[in-house]
mmCIF file of C-alpha atoms in Angstrom:
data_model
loop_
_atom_site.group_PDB
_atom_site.id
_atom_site.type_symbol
_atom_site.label_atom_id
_atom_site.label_comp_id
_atom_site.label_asym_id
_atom_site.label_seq_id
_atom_site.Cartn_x
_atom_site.Cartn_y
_atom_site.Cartn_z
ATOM 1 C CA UNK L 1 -19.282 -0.841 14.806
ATOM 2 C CA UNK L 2 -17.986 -2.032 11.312
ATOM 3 C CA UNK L 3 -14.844 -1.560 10.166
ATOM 4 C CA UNK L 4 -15.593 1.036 7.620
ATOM 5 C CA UNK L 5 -17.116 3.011 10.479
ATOM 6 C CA UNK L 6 -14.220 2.721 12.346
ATOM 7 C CA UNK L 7 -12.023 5.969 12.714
ATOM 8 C CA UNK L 8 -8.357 4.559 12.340
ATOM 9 C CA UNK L 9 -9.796 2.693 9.524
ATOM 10 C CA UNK L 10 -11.467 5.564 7.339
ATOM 11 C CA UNK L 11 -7.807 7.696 8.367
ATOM 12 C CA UNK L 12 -5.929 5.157 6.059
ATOM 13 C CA UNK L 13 -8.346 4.918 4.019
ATOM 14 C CA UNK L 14 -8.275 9.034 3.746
ATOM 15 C CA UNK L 15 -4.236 8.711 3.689
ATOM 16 C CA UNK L 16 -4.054 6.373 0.878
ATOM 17 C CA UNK L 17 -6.685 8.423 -1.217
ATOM 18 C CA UNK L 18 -4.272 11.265 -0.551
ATOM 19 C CA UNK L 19 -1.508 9.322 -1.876
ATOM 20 C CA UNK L 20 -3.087 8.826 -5.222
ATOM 21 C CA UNK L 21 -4.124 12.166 -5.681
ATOM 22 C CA UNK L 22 -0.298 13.573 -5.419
ATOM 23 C CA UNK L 23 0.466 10.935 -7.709
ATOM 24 C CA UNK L 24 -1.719 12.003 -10.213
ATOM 25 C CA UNK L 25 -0.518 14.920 -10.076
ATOM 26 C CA UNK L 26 3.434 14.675 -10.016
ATOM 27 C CA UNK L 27 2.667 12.527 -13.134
ATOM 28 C CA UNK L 28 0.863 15.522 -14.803
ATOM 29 C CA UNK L 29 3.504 18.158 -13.917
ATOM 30 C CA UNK L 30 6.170 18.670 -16.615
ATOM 31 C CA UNK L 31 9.858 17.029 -15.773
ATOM 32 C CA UNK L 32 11.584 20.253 -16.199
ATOM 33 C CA UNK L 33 8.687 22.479 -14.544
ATOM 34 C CA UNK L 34 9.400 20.346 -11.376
ATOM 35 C CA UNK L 35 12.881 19.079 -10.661
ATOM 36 C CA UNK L 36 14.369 22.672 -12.146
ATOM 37 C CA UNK L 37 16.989 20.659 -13.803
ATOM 38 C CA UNK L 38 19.098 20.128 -10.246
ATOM 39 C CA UNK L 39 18.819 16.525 -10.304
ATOM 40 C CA UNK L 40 19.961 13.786 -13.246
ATOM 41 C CA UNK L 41 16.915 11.505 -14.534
ATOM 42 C CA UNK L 42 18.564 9.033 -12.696
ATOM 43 C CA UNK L 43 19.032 9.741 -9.654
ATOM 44 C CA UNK L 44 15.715 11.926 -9.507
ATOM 45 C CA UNK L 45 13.804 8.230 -10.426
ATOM 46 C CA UNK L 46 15.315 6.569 -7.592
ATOM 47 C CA UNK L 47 14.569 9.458 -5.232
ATOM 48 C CA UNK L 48 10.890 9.001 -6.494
ATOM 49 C CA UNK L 49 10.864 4.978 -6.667
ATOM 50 C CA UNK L 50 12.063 5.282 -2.935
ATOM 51 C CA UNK L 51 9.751 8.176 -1.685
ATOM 52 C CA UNK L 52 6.787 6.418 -3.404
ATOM 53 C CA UNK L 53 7.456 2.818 -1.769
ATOM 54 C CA UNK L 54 8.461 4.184 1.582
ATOM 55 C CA UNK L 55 5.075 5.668 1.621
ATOM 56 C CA UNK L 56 3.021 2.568 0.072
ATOM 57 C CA UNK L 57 5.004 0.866 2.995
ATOM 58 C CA UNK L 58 3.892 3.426 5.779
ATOM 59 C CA UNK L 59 0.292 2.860 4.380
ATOM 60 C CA UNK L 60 0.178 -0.842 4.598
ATOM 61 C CA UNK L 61 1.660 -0.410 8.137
ATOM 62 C CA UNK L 62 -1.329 1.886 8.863
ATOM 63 C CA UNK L 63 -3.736 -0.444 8.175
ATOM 64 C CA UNK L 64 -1.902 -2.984 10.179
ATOM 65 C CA UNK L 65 -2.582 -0.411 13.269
ATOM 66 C CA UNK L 66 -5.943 0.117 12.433
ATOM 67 C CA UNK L 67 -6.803 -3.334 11.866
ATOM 68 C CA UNK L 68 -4.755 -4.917 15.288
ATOM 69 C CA UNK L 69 -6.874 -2.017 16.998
ATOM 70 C CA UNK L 70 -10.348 -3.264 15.561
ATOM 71 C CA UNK L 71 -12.435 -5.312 17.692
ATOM 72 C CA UNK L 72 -15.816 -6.886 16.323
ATOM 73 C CA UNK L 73 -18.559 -7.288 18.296
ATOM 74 C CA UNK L 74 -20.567 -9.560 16.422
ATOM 75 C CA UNK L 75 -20.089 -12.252 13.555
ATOM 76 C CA UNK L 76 -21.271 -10.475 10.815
ATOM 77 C CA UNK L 77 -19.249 -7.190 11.310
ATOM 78 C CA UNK L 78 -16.036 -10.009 12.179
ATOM 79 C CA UNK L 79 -17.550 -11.402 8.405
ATOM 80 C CA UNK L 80 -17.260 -8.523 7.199
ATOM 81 C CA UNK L 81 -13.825 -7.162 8.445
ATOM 82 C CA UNK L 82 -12.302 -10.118 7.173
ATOM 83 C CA UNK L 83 -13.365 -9.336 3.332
ATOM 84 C CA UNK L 84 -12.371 -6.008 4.145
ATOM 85 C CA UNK L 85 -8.329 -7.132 5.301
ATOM 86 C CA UNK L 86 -8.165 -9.775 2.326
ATOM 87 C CA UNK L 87 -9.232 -7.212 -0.373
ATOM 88 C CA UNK L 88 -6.803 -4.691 1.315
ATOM 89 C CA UNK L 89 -4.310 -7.424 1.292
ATOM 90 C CA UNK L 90 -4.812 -8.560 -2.166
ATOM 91 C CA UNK L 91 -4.661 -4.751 -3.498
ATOM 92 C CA UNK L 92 -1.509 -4.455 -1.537
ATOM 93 C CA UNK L 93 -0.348 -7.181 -3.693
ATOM 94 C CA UNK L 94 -1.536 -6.116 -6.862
ATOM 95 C CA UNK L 95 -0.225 -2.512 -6.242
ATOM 96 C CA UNK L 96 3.661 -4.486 -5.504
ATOM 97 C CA UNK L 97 3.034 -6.398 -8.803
ATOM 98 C CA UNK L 98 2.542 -3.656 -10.731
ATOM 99 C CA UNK L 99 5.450 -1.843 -9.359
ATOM 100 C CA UNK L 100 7.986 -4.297 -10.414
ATOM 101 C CA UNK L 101 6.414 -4.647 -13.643
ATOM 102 C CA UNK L 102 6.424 -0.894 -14.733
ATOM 103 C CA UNK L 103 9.231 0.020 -13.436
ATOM 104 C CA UNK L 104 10.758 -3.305 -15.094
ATOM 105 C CA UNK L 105 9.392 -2.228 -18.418
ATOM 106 C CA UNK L 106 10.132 1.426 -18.168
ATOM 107 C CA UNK L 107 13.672 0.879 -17.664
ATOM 108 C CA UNK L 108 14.061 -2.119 -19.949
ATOM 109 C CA UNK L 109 12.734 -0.273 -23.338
ATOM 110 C CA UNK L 110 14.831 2.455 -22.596
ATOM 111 C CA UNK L 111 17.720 3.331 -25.248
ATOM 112 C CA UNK L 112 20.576 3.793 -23.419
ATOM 113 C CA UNK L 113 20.653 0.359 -21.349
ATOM 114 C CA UNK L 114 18.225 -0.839 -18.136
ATOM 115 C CA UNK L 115 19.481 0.580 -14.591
ATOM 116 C CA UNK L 116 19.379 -3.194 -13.099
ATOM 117 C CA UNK L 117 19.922 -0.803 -9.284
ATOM 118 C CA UNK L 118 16.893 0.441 -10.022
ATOM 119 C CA UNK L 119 14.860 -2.497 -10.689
ATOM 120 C CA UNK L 120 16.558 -4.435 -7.904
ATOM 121 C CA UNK L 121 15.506 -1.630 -5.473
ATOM 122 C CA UNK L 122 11.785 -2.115 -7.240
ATOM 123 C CA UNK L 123 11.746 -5.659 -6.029
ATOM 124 C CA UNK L 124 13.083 -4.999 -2.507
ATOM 125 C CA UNK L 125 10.432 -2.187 -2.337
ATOM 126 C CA UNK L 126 7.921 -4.350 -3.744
ATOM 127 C CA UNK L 127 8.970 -7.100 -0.827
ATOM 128 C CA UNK L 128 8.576 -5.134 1.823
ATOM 129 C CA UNK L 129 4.837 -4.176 0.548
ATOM 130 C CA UNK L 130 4.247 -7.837 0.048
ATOM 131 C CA UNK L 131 5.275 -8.519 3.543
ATOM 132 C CA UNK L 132 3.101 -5.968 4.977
ATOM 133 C CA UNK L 133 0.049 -6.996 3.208
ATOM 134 C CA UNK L 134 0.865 -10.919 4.709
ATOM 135 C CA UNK L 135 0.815 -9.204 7.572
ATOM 136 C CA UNK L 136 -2.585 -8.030 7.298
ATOM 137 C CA UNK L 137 -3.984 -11.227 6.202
ATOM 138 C CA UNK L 138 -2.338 -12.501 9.704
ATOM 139 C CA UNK L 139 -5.040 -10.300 11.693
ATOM 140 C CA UNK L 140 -8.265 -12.025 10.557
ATOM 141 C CA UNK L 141 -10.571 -11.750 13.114
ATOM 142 C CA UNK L 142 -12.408 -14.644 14.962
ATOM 143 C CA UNK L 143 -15.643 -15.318 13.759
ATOM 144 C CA UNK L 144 -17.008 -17.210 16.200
ATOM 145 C CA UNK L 145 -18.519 -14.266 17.907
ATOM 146 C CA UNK L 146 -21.338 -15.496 20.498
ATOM 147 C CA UNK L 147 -24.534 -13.430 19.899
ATOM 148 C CA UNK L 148 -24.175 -9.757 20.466
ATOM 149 C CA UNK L 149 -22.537 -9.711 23.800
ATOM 150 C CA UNK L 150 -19.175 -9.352 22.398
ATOM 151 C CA UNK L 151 -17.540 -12.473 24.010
ATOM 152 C CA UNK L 152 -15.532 -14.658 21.859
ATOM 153 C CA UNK L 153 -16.080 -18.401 22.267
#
């Protein structure tokens, strides 16, 4: 079975598509619309900075599960998982790039004065995803897979 076959796989997979969706969509709703004026700016963006990285980090740890869990049976499909957990990986790292640098920028330009908390919790948050996606790049699978019985030499 390949990996994209494989149920715990296609769950994260599923769960991170999710993810993006409600992002989309908290981005589209209007500030006032949503947050009913209880909350300060502030404190509202570090509620959001930490709920989204908490969940990019229960993501990545997902795919850690799923990906301990997978077995290959042959070379190919081990071939093939392996592309699979570095182009997870990498996007793990690109998505932890990105979240230093916007949320850098977007409190840098603003009038009133950066919130350096706010950026230094970026780059913890950002750390942890890093860590999880060397994680991930610490499961390649063998692929020296002997024929199609399944028994690794």
């Amino acid at each position: 079975m390949e990996l994209s076959d494989y149920h715990p796989w296609r769950m994260a997979n599923h769960w991170a598509l999710l993810f993006v969706v409600i992002c989309g969509i908290a981005a589209n709703i209007e500030r006032q619309a949503v947050w009913f004026g209880f909350l300060p700016d502030r404190w509202m963006q570090t509620i959001l900075s930490v709920g989204a990285g908490a969940a990019i980090f229960m993501l990545t740890k997902r795919y850690v599960r799923a990906i301990a869990s997978y077995t290959p049976t042959t070379s190919l499909e081990a071939k093939r998982a392996n592309e699979q957990i570095k182009l997870t990986a990498n996007f793990s790292n690109t998505i932890a790039a990105a979240w230093i640098a916007v949320v850098a920028l977007a409190q840098l330009i603003k009038p009133e004065g950066p919130n350096y908390y706010i950026i230094t919790l970026a780059v913890v948050i950002a750390g942890f995803i890093h860590g999880g996606a060397r994680n991930m790049v610490g499961l390649i699978k063998d692929e020296a897979v002997a024929g199609e019985t399944g028994t690794v030499t």
